[in-house]
Amino acid sequence: MTSEPGAASPAPAETPTDEPTETAEAQRTTTPGGVRRATADDAAEVAWLAALTFPLACPPEASRSEMATHIAQKLTPARFREWATSDRHALFVYDDGARLLGYALLVLGTPEGAAEAATVQEASGRPAPYVELSKIYVQPDVQGGGVSGALMRAASEVADELGPGLPYWLATNAQNLRAQAFYRKHGFEVVGKRTYVVGGLEHDDVVLLRTARQKTRQEDW
């Protein structure tokens, strides 16, 4: 996934949005709390959560030093404060009243990478701007408890407000089949590939697109 966007558009390939598929059993034991829009006051805690969860979604060949550099440069409290207050971003958190269990980020703009820009334009049949689901991560100890599904539903609803009628896309690591299954359940389809860079090393992503903003069926989650 990309996602260290600047104020107007996503920055070059960054964070993979990788959330595993939730099971039917998990639906019966959902995590308490709910999704809300983040504020600037949440920035430090969301940055801490990002530093915790980003390495979990990286491909196995990514080194610790590469991940640490990415976190220090791209996932700072200042970045999250900017995204929480920008009219071209929408930052969400899942708050259980005691701590933040997950977060998601939408970006309105033009894909910075040539590969994803060309792929989304060809698949959607229209030029940028688009709405990107740039990030979606949850705490490791609550995966499968409904948090990622709740974040996805909230993000998809607000995507219509952030960019009415615009194509809605994301990218995820090509090796993360569980994440891809999760996105397919929410109406996304693989339309191409791209390469993104973490710590100077190139990694392969698949690009997914959802042009029809159909609501996820209640029985799915």
mmCIF file of C-alpha atoms in Angstrom:
data_model
loop_
_atom_site.group_PDB
_atom_site.id
_atom_site.type_symbol
_atom_site.label_atom_id
_atom_site.label_comp_id
_atom_site.label_asym_id
_atom_site.label_seq_id
_atom_site.Cartn_x
_atom_site.Cartn_y
_atom_site.Cartn_z
ATOM 1 C CA MET A 1 0.000 0.000 0.000
ATOM 2 C CA THR A 2 1.269 3.417 -0.322
ATOM 3 C CA SER A 3 1.007 5.848 2.271
ATOM 4 C CA GLU A 4 3.119 8.509 3.447
ATOM 5 C CA PRO A 5 1.173 11.038 1.503
ATOM 6 C CA GLY A 6 1.872 14.657 1.647
ATOM 7 C CA ALA A 7 -0.889 17.171 2.073
ATOM 8 C CA ALA A 8 -2.180 16.701 -1.437
ATOM 9 C CA SER A 9 -1.258 13.271 -2.708
ATOM 10 C CA PRO A 10 0.290 9.975 -1.671
ATOM 11 C CA ALA A 11 4.027 9.765 -1.430
ATOM 12 C CA PRO A 12 5.938 7.026 -3.175
ATOM 13 C CA ALA A 13 5.210 3.490 -2.226
ATOM 14 C CA GLU A 14 5.046 2.995 1.408
ATOM 15 C CA THR A 15 3.085 1.131 3.935
ATOM 16 C CA PRO A 16 1.331 -2.021 2.895
ATOM 17 C CA THR A 17 -2.313 -2.077 3.997
ATOM 18 C CA ASP A 18 -2.372 -5.652 5.175
ATOM 19 C CA GLU A 19 -5.149 -6.895 7.392
ATOM 20 C CA PRO A 20 -5.899 -10.612 7.559
ATOM 21 C CA THR A 21 -9.293 -12.023 6.853
ATOM 22 C CA GLU A 22 -11.559 -12.306 9.861
ATOM 23 C CA THR A 23 -13.225 -15.636 10.480
ATOM 24 C CA ALA A 24 -16.904 -16.360 11.012
ATOM 25 C CA GLU A 25 -16.156 -17.320 14.595
ATOM 26 C CA ALA A 26 -14.610 -13.931 15.217
ATOM 27 C CA GLN A 27 -17.934 -12.310 14.381
ATOM 28 C CA ARG A 28 -19.428 -13.897 17.461
ATOM 29 C CA THR A 29 -16.804 -12.375 19.749
ATOM 30 C CA THR A 30 -16.435 -8.846 18.439
ATOM 31 C CA THR A 31 -14.135 -6.402 20.176
ATOM 32 C CA PRO A 32 -15.916 -3.655 22.145
ATOM 33 C CA GLY A 33 -15.530 -0.060 21.031
ATOM 34 C CA GLY A 34 -15.993 1.656 17.723
ATOM 35 C CA VAL A 35 -14.545 3.661 14.864
ATOM 36 C CA ARG A 36 -14.230 7.440 14.965
ATOM 37 C CA ARG A 37 -12.375 10.103 13.024
ATOM 38 C CA ALA A 38 -8.962 10.779 14.506
ATOM 39 C CA THR A 39 -7.979 14.201 15.800
ATOM 40 C CA ALA A 40 -4.614 15.897 16.086
ATOM 41 C CA ASP A 41 -4.563 14.831 19.743
ATOM 42 C CA ASP A 42 -4.455 11.193 18.638
ATOM 43 C CA ALA A 43 -1.302 11.662 16.575
ATOM 44 C CA ALA A 44 1.240 10.366 19.092
ATOM 45 C CA GLU A 45 -0.751 7.230 19.913
ATOM 46 C CA VAL A 46 -1.502 6.464 16.269
ATOM 47 C CA ALA A 47 2.193 6.867 15.440
ATOM 48 C CA TRP A 48 3.014 4.404 18.219
ATOM 49 C CA LEU A 49 0.420 1.981 16.825
ATOM 50 C CA ALA A 50 1.866 2.414 13.323
ATOM 51 C CA ALA A 51 5.359 1.628 14.584
ATOM 52 C CA LEU A 52 4.021 -1.535 16.222
ATOM 53 C CA THR A 53 2.000 -2.816 13.278
ATOM 54 C CA PHE A 54 4.008 -1.765 10.214
ATOM 55 C CA PRO A 55 6.679 -4.492 10.607
ATOM 56 C CA LEU A 56 3.969 -7.154 10.830
ATOM 57 C CA ALA A 57 2.852 -6.406 7.266
ATOM 58 C CA CYS A 58 6.292 -6.177 5.682
ATOM 59 C CA PRO A 59 7.595 -8.954 3.456
ATOM 60 C CA PRO A 60 9.986 -11.366 5.174
ATOM 61 C CA GLU A 61 13.025 -10.080 3.294
ATOM 62 C CA ALA A 62 12.666 -6.578 4.779
ATOM 63 C CA SER A 63 15.353 -5.974 7.395
ATOM 64 C CA ARG A 64 14.772 -4.451 10.810
ATOM 65 C CA SER A 65 16.925 -1.475 9.950
ATOM 66 C CA GLU A 66 14.909 -0.810 6.795
ATOM 67 C CA MET A 67 11.654 -0.963 8.716
ATOM 68 C CA ALA A 68 13.025 1.264 11.488
ATOM 69 C CA THR A 69 14.147 3.860 8.963
ATOM 70 C CA HIS A 70 10.751 3.853 7.284
ATOM 71 C CA ILE A 71 8.945 4.282 10.596
ATOM 72 C CA ALA A 72 11.237 7.103 11.712
ATOM 73 C CA GLN A 73 10.821 8.987 8.436
ATOM 74 C CA LYS A 74 7.268 8.219 7.373
ATOM 75 C CA LEU A 75 5.154 7.294 10.397
ATOM 76 C CA THR A 76 5.800 10.181 12.757
ATOM 77 C CA PRO A 77 3.341 11.980 15.039
ATOM 78 C CA ALA A 78 3.745 15.045 12.818
ATOM 79 C CA ARG A 79 2.597 13.051 9.788
ATOM 80 C CA PHE A 80 -0.458 11.702 11.577
ATOM 81 C CA ARG A 81 -1.280 15.158 12.932
ATOM 82 C CA GLU A 82 -1.180 16.481 9.370
ATOM 83 C CA TRP A 83 -3.397 13.707 8.051
ATOM 84 C CA ALA A 84 -5.928 14.157 10.860
ATOM 85 C CA THR A 85 -6.419 17.809 9.924
ATOM 86 C CA SER A 86 -6.096 17.684 6.118
ATOM 87 C CA ASP A 87 -9.141 17.990 3.874
ATOM 88 C CA ARG A 88 -7.517 15.585 1.385
ATOM 89 C CA HIS A 89 -7.085 12.815 3.953
ATOM 90 C CA ALA A 90 -9.368 10.933 6.289
ATOM 91 C CA LEU A 91 -7.787 9.251 9.314
ATOM 92 C CA PHE A 92 -9.822 6.795 11.386
ATOM 93 C CA VAL A 93 -9.132 5.022 14.649
ATOM 94 C CA TYR A 94 -10.856 2.163 16.407
ATOM 95 C CA ASP A 95 -11.151 3.261 20.033
ATOM 96 C CA ASP A 96 -12.243 0.874 22.775
ATOM 97 C CA GLY A 97 -12.238 3.626 25.400
ATOM 98 C CA ALA A 98 -8.898 2.612 26.870
ATOM 99 C CA ARG A 99 -6.599 2.442 23.856
ATOM 100 C CA LEU A 100 -6.582 2.612 20.069
ATOM 101 C CA LEU A 101 -6.913 -0.846 18.556
ATOM 102 C CA GLY A 102 -6.431 0.043 14.898
ATOM 103 C CA TYR A 103 -6.339 2.806 12.333
ATOM 104 C CA ALA A 104 -7.020 3.450 8.660
ATOM 105 C CA LEU A 105 -6.077 6.258 6.301
ATOM 106 C CA LEU A 106 -7.702 7.484 3.076
ATOM 107 C CA VAL A 107 -5.927 9.765 0.619
ATOM 108 C CA LEU A 108 -7.464 11.847 -2.166
ATOM 109 C CA GLY A 109 -5.028 12.509 -4.973
ATOM 110 C CA THR A 110 -2.926 11.174 -7.797
ATOM 111 C CA PRO A 111 -0.886 8.002 -7.293
ATOM 112 C CA GLU A 112 2.739 9.095 -7.225
ATOM 113 C CA GLY A 113 4.116 5.890 -8.677
ATOM 114 C CA ALA A 114 3.813 5.629 -12.445
ATOM 115 C CA ALA A 115 2.844 1.955 -12.349
ATOM 116 C CA GLU A 116 -0.120 2.322 -10.015
ATOM 117 C CA ALA A 117 -1.245 5.554 -11.680
ATOM 118 C CA ALA A 118 -1.338 3.851 -15.077
ATOM 119 C CA THR A 119 -2.979 0.730 -13.676
ATOM 120 C CA VAL A 120 -5.781 2.561 -11.881
ATOM 121 C CA GLN A 121 -6.428 4.828 -14.870
ATOM 122 C CA GLU A 122 -6.617 1.894 -17.278
ATOM 123 C CA ALA A 123 -8.820 -0.200 -14.992
ATOM 124 C CA SER A 124 -11.155 2.641 -14.012
ATOM 125 C CA GLY A 125 -11.291 4.329 -17.392
ATOM 126 C CA ARG A 126 -10.731 7.787 -15.965
ATOM 127 C CA PRO A 127 -7.847 10.060 -14.985
ATOM 128 C CA ALA A 128 -6.875 10.977 -11.433
ATOM 129 C CA PRO A 129 -7.738 12.021 -8.803
ATOM 130 C CA TYR A 130 -8.682 8.816 -7.002
ATOM 131 C CA VAL A 131 -9.310 7.796 -3.400
ATOM 132 C CA GLU A 132 -6.667 5.467 -1.973
ATOM 133 C CA LEU A 133 -7.035 3.260 1.067
ATOM 134 C CA SER A 134 -3.478 3.945 2.106
ATOM 135 C CA LYS A 135 -3.328 2.157 5.441
ATOM 136 C CA ILE A 136 -5.356 -0.205 7.576
ATOM 137 C CA TYR A 137 -3.731 -1.903 10.581
ATOM 138 C CA VAL A 138 -4.889 -3.347 13.902
ATOM 139 C CA GLN A 139 -3.234 -4.393 17.129
ATOM 140 C CA PRO A 140 -1.929 -7.967 16.914
ATOM 141 C CA ASP A 141 -3.871 -9.127 19.978
ATOM 142 C CA VAL A 142 -7.267 -8.153 18.533
ATOM 143 C CA GLN A 143 -6.916 -9.421 14.977
ATOM 144 C CA GLY A 144 -9.997 -11.429 14.111
ATOM 145 C CA GLY A 145 -12.195 -9.508 16.553
ATOM 146 C CA GLY A 146 -14.026 -7.340 14.037
ATOM 147 C CA VAL A 147 -11.751 -4.294 14.224
ATOM 148 C CA SER A 148 -10.447 -4.422 10.647
ATOM 149 C CA GLY A 149 -13.937 -4.982 9.237
ATOM 150 C CA ALA A 150 -15.277 -2.000 11.163
ATOM 151 C CA LEU A 151 -12.429 0.204 9.936
ATOM 152 C CA MET A 152 -12.965 -0.946 6.366
ATOM 153 C CA ARG A 153 -16.685 -0.195 6.449
ATOM 154 C CA ALA A 154 -16.095 3.276 7.890
ATOM 155 C CA ALA A 155 -13.362 4.041 5.373
ATOM 156 C CA SER A 156 -15.469 2.882 2.435
ATOM 157 C CA GLU A 157 -18.374 5.090 3.485
ATOM 158 C CA VAL A 158 -16.184 8.159 3.867
ATOM 159 C CA ALA A 159 -14.392 7.436 0.578
ATOM 160 C CA ASP A 160 -17.638 8.497 -1.104
ATOM 161 C CA GLU A 161 -17.542 11.793 0.775
ATOM 162 C CA LEU A 162 -13.830 12.441 0.258
ATOM 163 C CA GLY A 163 -14.054 11.837 -3.486
ATOM 164 C CA PRO A 164 -17.671 11.472 -4.644
ATOM 165 C CA GLY A 165 -17.894 9.014 -7.506
ATOM 166 C CA LEU A 166 -14.129 8.550 -7.759
ATOM 167 C CA PRO A 167 -12.429 5.171 -8.149
ATOM 168 C CA TYR A 168 -11.328 3.650 -4.843
ATOM 169 C CA TRP A 169 -8.051 1.714 -4.832
ATOM 170 C CA LEU A 170 -5.334 0.211 -2.680
ATOM 171 C CA ALA A 171 -2.178 -1.871 -2.974
ATOM 172 C CA THR A 172 -0.982 -4.730 -0.807
ATOM 173 C CA ASN A 173 1.997 -7.043 -0.758
ATOM 174 C CA ALA A 174 1.745 -9.691 -3.444
ATOM 175 C CA GLN A 175 2.661 -12.409 -0.940
ATOM 176 C CA ASN A 176 -0.080 -11.501 1.531
ATOM 177 C CA LEU A 177 -2.909 -13.714 0.327
ATOM 178 C CA ARG A 178 -4.912 -13.289 3.539
ATOM 179 C CA ALA A 179 -4.997 -9.523 3.073
ATOM 180 C CA GLN A 180 -6.057 -9.938 -0.534
ATOM 181 C CA ALA A 181 -8.900 -12.234 0.526
ATOM 182 C CA PHE A 182 -10.008 -9.614 3.054
ATOM 183 C CA TYR A 183 -10.109 -6.903 0.399
ATOM 184 C CA ARG A 184 -11.955 -9.088 -2.076
ATOM 185 C CA LYS A 185 -14.677 -9.623 0.509
ATOM 186 C CA HIS A 186 -15.051 -5.861 0.575
ATOM 187 C CA GLY A 187 -15.495 -5.542 -3.169
ATOM 188 C CA PHE A 188 -11.931 -4.971 -4.377
ATOM 189 C CA GLU A 189 -10.425 -6.789 -7.346
ATOM 190 C CA VAL A 190 -6.787 -7.158 -8.405
ATOM 191 C CA VAL A 191 -6.188 -5.039 -11.519
ATOM 192 C CA GLY A 192 -2.401 -4.912 -11.751
ATOM 193 C CA LYS A 193 0.949 -4.709 -9.996
ATOM 194 C CA ARG A 194 3.462 -2.168 -8.787
ATOM 195 C CA THR A 195 6.820 -2.034 -7.046
ATOM 196 C CA TYR A 196 7.317 -0.105 -3.819
ATOM 197 C CA VAL A 197 10.448 0.686 -1.869
ATOM 198 C CA VAL A 198 11.140 0.245 1.840
ATOM 199 C CA GLY A 199 14.632 0.998 3.075
ATOM 200 C CA GLY A 200 16.021 1.073 -0.435
ATOM 201 C CA LEU A 201 14.762 -2.407 -1.357
ATOM 202 C CA GLU A 202 12.051 -3.018 -3.926
ATOM 203 C CA HIS A 203 9.022 -5.165 -3.095
ATOM 204 C CA ASP A 204 6.083 -6.314 -5.202
ATOM 205 C CA ASP A 205 2.499 -5.231 -4.582
ATOM 206 C CA VAL A 206 -0.764 -6.015 -6.258
ATOM 207 C CA VAL A 207 -3.073 -3.092 -7.048
ATOM 208 C CA LEU A 208 -6.755 -3.539 -6.250
ATOM 209 C CA LEU A 209 -9.674 -1.390 -7.350
ATOM 210 C CA ARG A 210 -13.281 -0.997 -6.304
ATOM 211 C CA THR A 211 -15.200 1.271 -8.650
ATOM 212 C CA ALA A 212 -18.653 0.310 -7.365
ATOM 213 C CA ARG A 213 -19.028 1.481 -3.784
ATOM 214 C CA GLN A 214 -21.373 -1.337 -2.871
ATOM 215 C CA LYS A 215 -21.868 -1.799 0.841
ATOM 216 C CA THR A 216 -20.397 -4.956 2.316
ATOM 217 C CA ARG A 217 -23.108 -7.491 2.973
ATOM 218 C CA GLN A 218 -23.949 -7.781 6.641
ATOM 219 C CA GLU A 219 -23.521 -11.541 6.570
ATOM 220 C CA ASP A 220 -19.901 -11.174 5.444
ATOM 221 C CA TRP A 221 -18.786 -9.748 8.788
#
